[in-house]
Coordinates of C-alpha atoms in Angstrom, one line a residue:
X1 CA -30.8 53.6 -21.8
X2 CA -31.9 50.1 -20.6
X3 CA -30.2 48.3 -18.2
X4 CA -28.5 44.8 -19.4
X5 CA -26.8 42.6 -17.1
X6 CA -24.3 39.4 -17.5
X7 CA -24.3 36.7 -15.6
X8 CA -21.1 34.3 -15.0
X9 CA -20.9 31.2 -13.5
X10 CA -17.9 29.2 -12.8
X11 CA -19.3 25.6 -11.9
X12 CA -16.1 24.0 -11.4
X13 CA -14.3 27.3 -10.0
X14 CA -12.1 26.1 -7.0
X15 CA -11.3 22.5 -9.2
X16 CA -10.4 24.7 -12.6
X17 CA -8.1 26.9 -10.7
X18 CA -6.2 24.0 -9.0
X19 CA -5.7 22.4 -12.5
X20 CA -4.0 25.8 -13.7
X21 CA -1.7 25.4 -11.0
X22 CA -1.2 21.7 -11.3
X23 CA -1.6 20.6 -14.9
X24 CA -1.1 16.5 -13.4
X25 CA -4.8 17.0 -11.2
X26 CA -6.6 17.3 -14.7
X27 CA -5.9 13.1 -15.7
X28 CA -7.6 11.8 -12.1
X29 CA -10.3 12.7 -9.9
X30 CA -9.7 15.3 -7.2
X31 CA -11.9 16.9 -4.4
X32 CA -11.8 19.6 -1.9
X33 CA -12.7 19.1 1.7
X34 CA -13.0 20.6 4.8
X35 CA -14.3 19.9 8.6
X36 CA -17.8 20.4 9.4
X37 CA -19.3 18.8 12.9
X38 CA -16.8 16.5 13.5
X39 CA -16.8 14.9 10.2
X40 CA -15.0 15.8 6.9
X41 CA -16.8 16.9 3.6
X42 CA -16.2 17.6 -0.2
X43 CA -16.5 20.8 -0.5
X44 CA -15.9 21.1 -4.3
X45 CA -15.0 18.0 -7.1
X46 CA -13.4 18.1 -11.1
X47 CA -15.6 16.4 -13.5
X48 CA -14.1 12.9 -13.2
X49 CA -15.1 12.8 -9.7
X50 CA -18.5 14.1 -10.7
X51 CA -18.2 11.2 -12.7
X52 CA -18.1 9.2 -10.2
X53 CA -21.3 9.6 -8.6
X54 CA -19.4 12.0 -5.9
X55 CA -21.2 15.3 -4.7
X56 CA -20.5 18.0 -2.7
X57 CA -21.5 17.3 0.9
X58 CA -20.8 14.1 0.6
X59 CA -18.4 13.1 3.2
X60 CA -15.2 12.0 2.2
X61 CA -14.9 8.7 4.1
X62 CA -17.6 7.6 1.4
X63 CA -16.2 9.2 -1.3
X64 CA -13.2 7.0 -1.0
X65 CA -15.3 4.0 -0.3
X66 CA -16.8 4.7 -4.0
X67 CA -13.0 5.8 -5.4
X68 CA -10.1 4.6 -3.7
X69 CA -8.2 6.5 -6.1
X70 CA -9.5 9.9 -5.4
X71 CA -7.3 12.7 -4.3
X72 CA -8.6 14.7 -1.7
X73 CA -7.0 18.4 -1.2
X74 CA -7.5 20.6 1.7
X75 CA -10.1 23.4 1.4
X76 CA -10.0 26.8 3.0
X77 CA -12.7 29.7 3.9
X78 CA -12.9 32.3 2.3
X79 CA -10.7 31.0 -0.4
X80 CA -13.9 31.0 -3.6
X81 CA -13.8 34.7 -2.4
X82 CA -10.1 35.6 -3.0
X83 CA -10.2 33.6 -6.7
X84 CA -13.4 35.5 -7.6
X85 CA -12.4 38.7 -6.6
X86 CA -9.1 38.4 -8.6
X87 CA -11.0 37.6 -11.9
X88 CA -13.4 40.3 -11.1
X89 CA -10.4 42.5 -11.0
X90 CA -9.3 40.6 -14.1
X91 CA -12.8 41.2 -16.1
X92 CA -12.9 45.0 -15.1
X93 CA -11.4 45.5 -18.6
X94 CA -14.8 44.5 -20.3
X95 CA -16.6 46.4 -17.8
X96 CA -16.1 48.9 -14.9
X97 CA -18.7 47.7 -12.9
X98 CA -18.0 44.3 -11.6
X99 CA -20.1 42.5 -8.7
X100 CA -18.8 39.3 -6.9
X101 CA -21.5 36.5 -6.7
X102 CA -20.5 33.8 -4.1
X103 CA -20.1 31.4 -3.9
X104 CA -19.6 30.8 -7.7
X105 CA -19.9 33.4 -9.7
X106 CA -19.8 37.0 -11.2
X107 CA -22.5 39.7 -12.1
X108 CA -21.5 42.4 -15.4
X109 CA -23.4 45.8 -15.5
X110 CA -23.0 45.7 -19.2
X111 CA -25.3 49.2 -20.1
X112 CA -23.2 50.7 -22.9
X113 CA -20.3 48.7 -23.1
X114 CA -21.3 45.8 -25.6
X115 CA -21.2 48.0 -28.7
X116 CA -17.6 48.3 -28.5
X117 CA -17.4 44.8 -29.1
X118 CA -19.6 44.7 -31.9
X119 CA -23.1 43.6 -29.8
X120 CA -24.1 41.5 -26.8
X121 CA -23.5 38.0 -29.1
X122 CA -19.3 39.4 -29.4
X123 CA -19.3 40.7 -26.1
X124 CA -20.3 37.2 -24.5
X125 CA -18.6 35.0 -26.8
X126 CA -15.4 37.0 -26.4
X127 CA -15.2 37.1 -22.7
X128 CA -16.7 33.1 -22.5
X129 CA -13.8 32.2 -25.2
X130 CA -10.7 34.1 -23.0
X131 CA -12.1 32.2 -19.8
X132 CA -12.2 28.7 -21.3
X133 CA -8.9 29.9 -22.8
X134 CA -7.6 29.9 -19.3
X135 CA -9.0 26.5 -18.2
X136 CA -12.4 27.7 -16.8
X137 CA -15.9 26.4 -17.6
X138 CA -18.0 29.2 -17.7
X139 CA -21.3 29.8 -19.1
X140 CA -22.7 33.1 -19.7
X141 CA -26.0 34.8 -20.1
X142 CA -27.3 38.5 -20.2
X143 CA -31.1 39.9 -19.4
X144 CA -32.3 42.8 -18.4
X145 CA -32.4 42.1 -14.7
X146 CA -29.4 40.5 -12.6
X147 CA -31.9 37.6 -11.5
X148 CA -32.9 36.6 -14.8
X149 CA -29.1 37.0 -16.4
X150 CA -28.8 34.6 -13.3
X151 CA -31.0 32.1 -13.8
X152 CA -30.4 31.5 -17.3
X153 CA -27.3 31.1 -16.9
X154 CA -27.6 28.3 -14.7
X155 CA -31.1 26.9 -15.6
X156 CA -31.6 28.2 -19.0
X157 CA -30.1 27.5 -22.4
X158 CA -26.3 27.5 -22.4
X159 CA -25.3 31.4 -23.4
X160 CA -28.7 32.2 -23.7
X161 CA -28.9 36.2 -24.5
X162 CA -32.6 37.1 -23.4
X163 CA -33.9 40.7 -25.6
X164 CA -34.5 43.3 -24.2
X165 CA -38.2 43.7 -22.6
X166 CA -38.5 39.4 -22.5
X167 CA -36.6 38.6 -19.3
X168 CA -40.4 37.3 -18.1
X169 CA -41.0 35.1 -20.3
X170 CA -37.6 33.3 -20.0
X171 CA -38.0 33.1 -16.0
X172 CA -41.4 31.4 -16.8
X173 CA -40.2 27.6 -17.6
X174 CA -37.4 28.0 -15.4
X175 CA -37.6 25.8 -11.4
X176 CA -38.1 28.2 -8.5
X177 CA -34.4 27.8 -7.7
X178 CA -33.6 29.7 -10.4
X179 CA -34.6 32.7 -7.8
X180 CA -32.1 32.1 -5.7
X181 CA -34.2 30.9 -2.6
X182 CA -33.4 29.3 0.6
X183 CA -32.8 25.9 0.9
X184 CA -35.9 25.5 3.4
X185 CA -38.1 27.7 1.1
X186 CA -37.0 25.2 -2.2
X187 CA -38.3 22.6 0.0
X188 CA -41.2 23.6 1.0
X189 CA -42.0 24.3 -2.8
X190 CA -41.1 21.1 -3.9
X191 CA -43.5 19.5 -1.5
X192 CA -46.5 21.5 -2.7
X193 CA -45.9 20.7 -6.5
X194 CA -44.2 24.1 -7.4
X195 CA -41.6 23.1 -10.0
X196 CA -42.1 26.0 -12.2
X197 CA -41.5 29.9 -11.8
X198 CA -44.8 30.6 -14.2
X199 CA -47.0 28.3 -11.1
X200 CA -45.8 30.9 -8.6
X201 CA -47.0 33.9 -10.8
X202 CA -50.2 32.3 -10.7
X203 CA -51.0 32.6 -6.8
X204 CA -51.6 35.8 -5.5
X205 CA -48.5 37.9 -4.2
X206 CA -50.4 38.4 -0.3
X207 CA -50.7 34.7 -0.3
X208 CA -47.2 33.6 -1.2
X209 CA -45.7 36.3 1.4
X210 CA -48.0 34.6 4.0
X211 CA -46.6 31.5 3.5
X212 CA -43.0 31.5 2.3
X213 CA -42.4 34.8 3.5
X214 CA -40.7 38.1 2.1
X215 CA -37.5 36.3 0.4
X216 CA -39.5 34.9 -2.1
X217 CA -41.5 38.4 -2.8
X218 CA -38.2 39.9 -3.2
X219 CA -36.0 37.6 -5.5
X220 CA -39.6 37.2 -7.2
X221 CA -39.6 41.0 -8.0
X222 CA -36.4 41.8 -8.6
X223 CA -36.0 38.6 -11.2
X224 CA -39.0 40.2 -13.0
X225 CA -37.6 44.0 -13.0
X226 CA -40.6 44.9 -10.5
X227 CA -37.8 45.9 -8.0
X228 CA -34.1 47.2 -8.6
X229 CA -31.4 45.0 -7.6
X230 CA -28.4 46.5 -6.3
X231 CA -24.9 45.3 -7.1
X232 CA -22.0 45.7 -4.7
X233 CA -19.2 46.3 -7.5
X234 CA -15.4 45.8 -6.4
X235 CA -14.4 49.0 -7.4
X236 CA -16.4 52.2 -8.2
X237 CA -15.5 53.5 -11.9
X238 CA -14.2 57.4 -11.8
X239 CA -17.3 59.9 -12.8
X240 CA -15.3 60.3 -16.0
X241 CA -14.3 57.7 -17.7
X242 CA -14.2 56.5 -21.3
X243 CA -12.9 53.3 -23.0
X244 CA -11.3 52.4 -26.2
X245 CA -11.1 48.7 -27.1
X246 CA -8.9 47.1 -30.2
X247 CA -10.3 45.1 -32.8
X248 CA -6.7 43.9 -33.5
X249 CA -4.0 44.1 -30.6
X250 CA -2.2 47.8 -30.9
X251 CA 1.9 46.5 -30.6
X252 CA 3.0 50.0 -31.9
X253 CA 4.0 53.6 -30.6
X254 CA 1.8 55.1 -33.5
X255 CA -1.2 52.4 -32.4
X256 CA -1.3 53.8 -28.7
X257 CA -0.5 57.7 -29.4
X258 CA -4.0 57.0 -32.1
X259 CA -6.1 55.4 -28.9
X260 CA -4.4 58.5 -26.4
X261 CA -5.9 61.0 -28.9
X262 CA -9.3 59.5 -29.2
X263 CA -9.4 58.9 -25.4
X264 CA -8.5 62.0 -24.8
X265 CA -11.1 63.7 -27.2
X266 CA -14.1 61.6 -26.3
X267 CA -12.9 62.4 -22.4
X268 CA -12.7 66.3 -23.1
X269 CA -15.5 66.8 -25.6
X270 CA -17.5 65.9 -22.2
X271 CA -15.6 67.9 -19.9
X272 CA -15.8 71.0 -22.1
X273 CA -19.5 70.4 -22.6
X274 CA -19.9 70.7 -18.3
X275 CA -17.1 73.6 -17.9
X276 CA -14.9 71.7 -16.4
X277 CA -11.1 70.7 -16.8
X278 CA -8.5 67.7 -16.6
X279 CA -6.0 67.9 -13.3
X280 CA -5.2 64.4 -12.8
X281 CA -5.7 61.1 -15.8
X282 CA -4.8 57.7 -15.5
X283 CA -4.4 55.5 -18.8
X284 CA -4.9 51.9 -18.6
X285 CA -3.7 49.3 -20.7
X286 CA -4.8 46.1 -20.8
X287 CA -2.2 43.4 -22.7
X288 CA -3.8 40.1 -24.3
X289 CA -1.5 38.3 -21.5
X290 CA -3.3 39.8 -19.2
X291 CA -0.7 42.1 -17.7
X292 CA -2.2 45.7 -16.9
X293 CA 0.3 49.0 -17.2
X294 CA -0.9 52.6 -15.9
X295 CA 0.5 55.8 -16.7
X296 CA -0.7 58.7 -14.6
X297 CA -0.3 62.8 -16.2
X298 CA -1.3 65.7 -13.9
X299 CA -1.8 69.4 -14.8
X300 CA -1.3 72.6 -12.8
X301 CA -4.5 74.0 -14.2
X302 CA -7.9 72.4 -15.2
X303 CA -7.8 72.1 -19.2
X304 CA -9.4 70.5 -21.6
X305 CA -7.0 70.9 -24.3
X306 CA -6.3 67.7 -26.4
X307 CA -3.1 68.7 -27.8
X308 CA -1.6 70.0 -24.3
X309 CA -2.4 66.8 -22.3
X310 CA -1.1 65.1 -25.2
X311 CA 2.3 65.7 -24.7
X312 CA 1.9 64.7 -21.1
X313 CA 0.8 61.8 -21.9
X314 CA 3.5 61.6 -25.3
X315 CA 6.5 61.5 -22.7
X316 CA 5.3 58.3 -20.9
X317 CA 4.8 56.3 -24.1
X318 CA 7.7 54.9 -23.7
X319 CA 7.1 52.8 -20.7
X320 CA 4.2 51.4 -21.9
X321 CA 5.1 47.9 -23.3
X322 CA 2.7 46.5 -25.8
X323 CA 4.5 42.9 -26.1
X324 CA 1.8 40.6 -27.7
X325 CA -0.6 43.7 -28.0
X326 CA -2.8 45.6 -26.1
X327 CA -6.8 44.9 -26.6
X328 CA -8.2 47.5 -24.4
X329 CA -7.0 51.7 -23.3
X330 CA -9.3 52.4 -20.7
X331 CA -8.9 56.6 -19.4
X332 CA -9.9 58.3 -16.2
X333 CA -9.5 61.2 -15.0
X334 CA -9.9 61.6 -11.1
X335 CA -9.4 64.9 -9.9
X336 CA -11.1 67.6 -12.5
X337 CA -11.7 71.7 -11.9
X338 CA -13.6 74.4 -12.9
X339 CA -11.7 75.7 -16.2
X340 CA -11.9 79.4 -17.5
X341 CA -12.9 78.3 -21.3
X342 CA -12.5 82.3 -22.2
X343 CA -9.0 81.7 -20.9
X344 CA -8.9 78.9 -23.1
X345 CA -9.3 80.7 -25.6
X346 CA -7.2 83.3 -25.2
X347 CA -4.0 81.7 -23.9
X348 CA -1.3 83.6 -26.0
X349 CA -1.9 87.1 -25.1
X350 CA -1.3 87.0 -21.0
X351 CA 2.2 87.7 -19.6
X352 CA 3.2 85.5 -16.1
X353 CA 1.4 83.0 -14.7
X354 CA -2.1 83.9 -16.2
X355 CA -0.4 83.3 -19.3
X356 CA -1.8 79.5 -20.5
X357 CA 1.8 78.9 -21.7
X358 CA 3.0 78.9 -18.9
X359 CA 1.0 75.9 -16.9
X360 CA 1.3 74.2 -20.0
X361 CA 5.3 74.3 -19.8
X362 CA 5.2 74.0 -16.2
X363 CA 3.5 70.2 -16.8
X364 CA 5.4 68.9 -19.4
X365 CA 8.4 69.7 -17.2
X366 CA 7.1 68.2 -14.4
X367 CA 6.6 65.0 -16.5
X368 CA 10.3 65.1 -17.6
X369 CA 11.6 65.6 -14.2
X370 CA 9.0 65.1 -11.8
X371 CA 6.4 67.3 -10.1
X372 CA 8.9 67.3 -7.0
X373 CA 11.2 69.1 -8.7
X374 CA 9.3 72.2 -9.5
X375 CA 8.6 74.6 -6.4
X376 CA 6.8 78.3 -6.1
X377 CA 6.6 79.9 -3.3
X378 CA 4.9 82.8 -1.8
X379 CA 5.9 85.4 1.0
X380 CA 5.1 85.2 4.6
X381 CA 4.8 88.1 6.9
X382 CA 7.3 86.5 9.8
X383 CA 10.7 88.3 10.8
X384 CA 12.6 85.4 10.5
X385 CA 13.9 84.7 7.5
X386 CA 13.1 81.0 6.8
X387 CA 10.0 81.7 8.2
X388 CA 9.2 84.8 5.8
X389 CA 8.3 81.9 2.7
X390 CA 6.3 79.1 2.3
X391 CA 5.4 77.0 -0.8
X392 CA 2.5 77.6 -2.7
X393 CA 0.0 75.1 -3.0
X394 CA -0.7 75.4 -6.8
X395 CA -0.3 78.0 -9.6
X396 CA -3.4 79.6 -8.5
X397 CA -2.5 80.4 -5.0
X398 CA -2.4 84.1 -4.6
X399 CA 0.1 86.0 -1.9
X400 CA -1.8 87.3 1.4
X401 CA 1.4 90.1 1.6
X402 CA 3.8 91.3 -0.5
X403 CA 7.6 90.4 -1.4
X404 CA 9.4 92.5 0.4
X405 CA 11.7 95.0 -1.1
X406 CA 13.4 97.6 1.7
X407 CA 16.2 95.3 2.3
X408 CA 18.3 93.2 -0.1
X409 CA 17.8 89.5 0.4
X410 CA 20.0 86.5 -1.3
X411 CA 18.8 84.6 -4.2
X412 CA 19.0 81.6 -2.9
X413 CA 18.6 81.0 1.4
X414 CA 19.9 77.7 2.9
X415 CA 17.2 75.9 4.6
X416 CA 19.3 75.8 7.6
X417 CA 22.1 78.2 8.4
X418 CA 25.6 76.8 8.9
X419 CA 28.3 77.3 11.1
X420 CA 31.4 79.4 10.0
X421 CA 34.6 80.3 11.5
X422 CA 34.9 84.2 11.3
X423 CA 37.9 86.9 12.5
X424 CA 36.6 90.1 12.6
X425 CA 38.5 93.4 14.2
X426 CA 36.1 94.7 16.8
X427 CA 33.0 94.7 17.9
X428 CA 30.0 95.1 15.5
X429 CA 32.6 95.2 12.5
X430 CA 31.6 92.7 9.8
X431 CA 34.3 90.0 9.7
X432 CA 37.8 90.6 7.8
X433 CA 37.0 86.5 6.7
X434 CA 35.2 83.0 7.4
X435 CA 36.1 79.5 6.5
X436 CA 33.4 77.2 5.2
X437 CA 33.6 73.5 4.5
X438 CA 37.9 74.0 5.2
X439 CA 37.8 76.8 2.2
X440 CA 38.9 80.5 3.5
X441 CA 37.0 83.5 1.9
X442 CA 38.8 86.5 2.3
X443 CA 36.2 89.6 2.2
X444 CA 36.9 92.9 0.9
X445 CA 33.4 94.2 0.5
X446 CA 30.5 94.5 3.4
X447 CA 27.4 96.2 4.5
X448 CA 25.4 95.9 7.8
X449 CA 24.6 94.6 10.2
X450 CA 21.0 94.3 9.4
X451 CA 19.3 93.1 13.0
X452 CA 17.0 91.1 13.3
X453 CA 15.1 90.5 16.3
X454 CA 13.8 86.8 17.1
X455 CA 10.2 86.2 17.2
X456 CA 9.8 85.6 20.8
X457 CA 6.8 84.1 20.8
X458 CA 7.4 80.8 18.9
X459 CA 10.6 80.4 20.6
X460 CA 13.6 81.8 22.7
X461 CA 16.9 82.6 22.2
X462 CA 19.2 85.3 20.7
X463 CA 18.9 87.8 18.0
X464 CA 21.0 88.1 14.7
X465 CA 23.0 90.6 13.0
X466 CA 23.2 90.3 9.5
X467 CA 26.0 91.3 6.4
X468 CA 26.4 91.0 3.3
X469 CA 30.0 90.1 2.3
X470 CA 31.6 89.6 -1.2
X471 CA 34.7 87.8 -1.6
X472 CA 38.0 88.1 -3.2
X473 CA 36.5 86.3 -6.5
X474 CA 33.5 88.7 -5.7
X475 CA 30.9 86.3 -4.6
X476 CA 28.5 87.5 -2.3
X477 CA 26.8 85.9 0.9
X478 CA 24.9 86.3 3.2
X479 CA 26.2 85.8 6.8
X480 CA 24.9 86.5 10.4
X481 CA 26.2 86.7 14.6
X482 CA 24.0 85.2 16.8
X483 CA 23.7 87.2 19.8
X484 CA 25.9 90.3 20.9
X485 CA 29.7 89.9 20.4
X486 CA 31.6 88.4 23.5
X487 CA 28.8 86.5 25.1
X488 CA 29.5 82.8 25.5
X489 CA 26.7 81.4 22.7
X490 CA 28.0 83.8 20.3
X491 CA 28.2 82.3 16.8
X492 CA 28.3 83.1 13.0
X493 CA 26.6 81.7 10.3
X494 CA 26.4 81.2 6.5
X495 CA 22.6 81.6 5.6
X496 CA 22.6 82.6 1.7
X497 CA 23.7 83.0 -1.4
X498 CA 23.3 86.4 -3.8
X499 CA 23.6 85.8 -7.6

């Protein structure tokens, strides 16, 4: 597929965005300024001081001189860099790759993304008609090359569209600032009677790099598509990523679970195609008021099922807000996997956690209540007993040991054992019964101790001897001594629950 580029340029960018702010500034002439060598100059004007024979560089002392009436506003660096990189952000709905152009405008890697509004006429007029919407004058143009979508669209016909294959002939008429040359180098051309692109194709390439040096060769070549032109976009789009924009704006539930479906089977059909899965997807929304929303889904195994990340996505609907409507659902899907497409496949007939099912259940849950809720954990060969278990790091992860199964363990172990107050009859005898948070439990059942030695290694201090009781309303727990009975840091503890 060719490459087509669009070129924007805001010509009164700094001026148009301090109208938006301040309606009053559009009725009288208004500049920016700034210091520069001791003096002060306009660094940007509106079109009324245009009007008035101002320009930038002039300095202001003479621009009030010409127009006592002018308004001068204080500039700042950097500042044509913040506004431009906010609209880029802005335009990334046409378009996820987005290149800043200072000082005045914006470059559009368009390849495959015009069709979806119709053609490269509907694409431009659409995206020139939302800016002068806003307050901006903007023209537009698109080439195959970002130095002749450039230079049309500030020396060329006003939203000239170049076809594909004729970028060279357009450049030809154009002056040889429509390269984007140094100052000096302009100069220099002027004074030797250059005033056309088509008079520097003329003399031979050695010759002009002898005299005007390599900048020339290079904007020369890349204008022409002799040389390809990098673009530094603001944000790099995910490897998969597909977009879906709205002839009409979508203001209903039905509307955006339609564009979630087609999303989701242009974003699979490719996914399936490669062998790989969905862990992690991002919708975007993009409202006509220009608000964005995102919804994020993730999976605990790579699929590529339609239906299943569906629902993920069905539960979420509901904080999308169309408002006005929504004109563009962009999806992306971050983080994919390896999938097992026989598993796919065959889903329904596996028990436990190869079972399909049960992933699939395991992420609409974690979409209802959150992925924090959900835990698995595996064992751990370690004596100590909060030790013995750690959390798994997906549904995949397989044990390195098994669960053991020689000694009854609670159901449920408290992260961190708690004090009790226990009487017990004699030494090594399990208690008689233990208050816990001011309740008493009065046992009539035990068995132990179980001892269990501390792992001296990681750290010092005494061992445990541990019992299960049960309780006059026949509750069990699980309940240890700290040390050997009668020395001074002897202690008991509550450390589990049995069901």
């Amino acid at each position: 597929m060719d490459k087509r580029f669009m070129a924007l340029w805001f010509y009164r960018l700094k001026t148009d965005w301090m109208i938006l702010r301040k309606p009053e500034l559009a009725k009288i002439p208004f500049v920016f300024a700034m210091p520069d060598h001791n003096r002060v100059v306009i660094t940007a004007l509106n079109a009324l001081a245009e009007a008035q024979g101002l320009q930038v560089g002039m300095r202001v002392a003479d621009a009030k001189a010409m127009t006592p009436a002018l308004k001068v506003l204080n500039d700042s660096l950097g500042r044509e860099e913040k506004l431009l990189r906010a609209i880029a952000e802005w335009c990334i709905r046409y378009t996820p790759n987005v290149a800043i152009d200072l000082p005045d405008g914006l470059i559009f890697n368009i390849s495959g993304c015009a069709h979806l509004w119709g053609g490269e006429a509907a694409y431009r007029n659409e995206i020139v008609k939302k800016f002068k919407a806003k307050g901006y004058v903007v023209k537009a143009a698109i080439a195959d090359t970002v130095g002749a979508a450039w230079a049309v669209a500030r020396f060329g016909r006003s939203g000239s569209i170049i076809p594909t294959k004729e970028h060279k002939a357009a450049l030809m008429p154009l002056p040889p600032a429509a390269l984007r040359l140094d100052a000096n180098i302009l100069e220099r051309l002027q004074k030797l009677g250059f005033y056309r692109i088509e008079a520097l194709q003329k003399i031979p390439r050695g010759e002009l790099r002898r005299r005007f040096g390599d900048g020339l060769i290079l904007r020369l070549m890349q204008a022409m598509g002799e040389l390809e032109e990098y673009i530094a976009v603001i944000k790099e789009p995910e490897p998969y990523h597909e977009r879906l924009p709205s002839l009409e704006p979508i203001r209903t539930r039905p509307g955006i679970e339609i564009a979630i479906r087609e999303l989701l089977e242009m974003l699979t059909k490719r996914l399936s195609s490669e062998g790989k899965g969905i862990r992690t997807a991002t919708l975007t929304t993009y409202r006509i008021d220009g608000k964005v929303q995102q919804v994020t889904i993730g999976t605990n195994k790579a699929t590529h099922v339609v239906e299943h990340l569906f629902k993920l996505f069905e539960l979420h609907i509901g904080e999308i807000e169309p408002d006005l409507g929504i004109e563009l659902f962009v999806m992306d899907a971050p983080k994919v996997e390896d999938v097992d497409v026989t598993q796919q496949a065959i889903w329904a007939g596996k028990p436990g956690l190869q079972d399909s099912g049960i992933a699939e259940l395991l992420d609409r849950l974690s979409g209802k209540v959150g992925a924090q809720s959900i835990h698995r954990y595996l064992p751990q060969e370690r004596y100590w007993p909060e030790r013995s278990i750690k959390a798994a790091k997906n549904i995949q992860d397989k044990p390195q040991s098994f669960w053991r199964s020689d000694m009854e363990r609670p159901t449920q172990l408290l992260p961190k054992p708690q004090i009790i107050q226990v009487s017990a009859p004699i030494p090594d005898d399990p208690p008689m019964l233990f208050r816990y948070k001011n309740e008493v439990h009065h046992i009539k059942r035990a068995d132990g101790p179980e001892r269990i030695e501390r792992e001296w290694w990681l750290d010092v201090g005494e061992h445990r001897d541990y019992y299960i009781v049960e309780d006059q309303q026949g509750f069990r727990y699980w309940v240890f001594r700290s040390g050997h009975y009668g020395q001074q840091q002897t202690q008991w503890f509550l450390h589990g629950y049995f069901a």
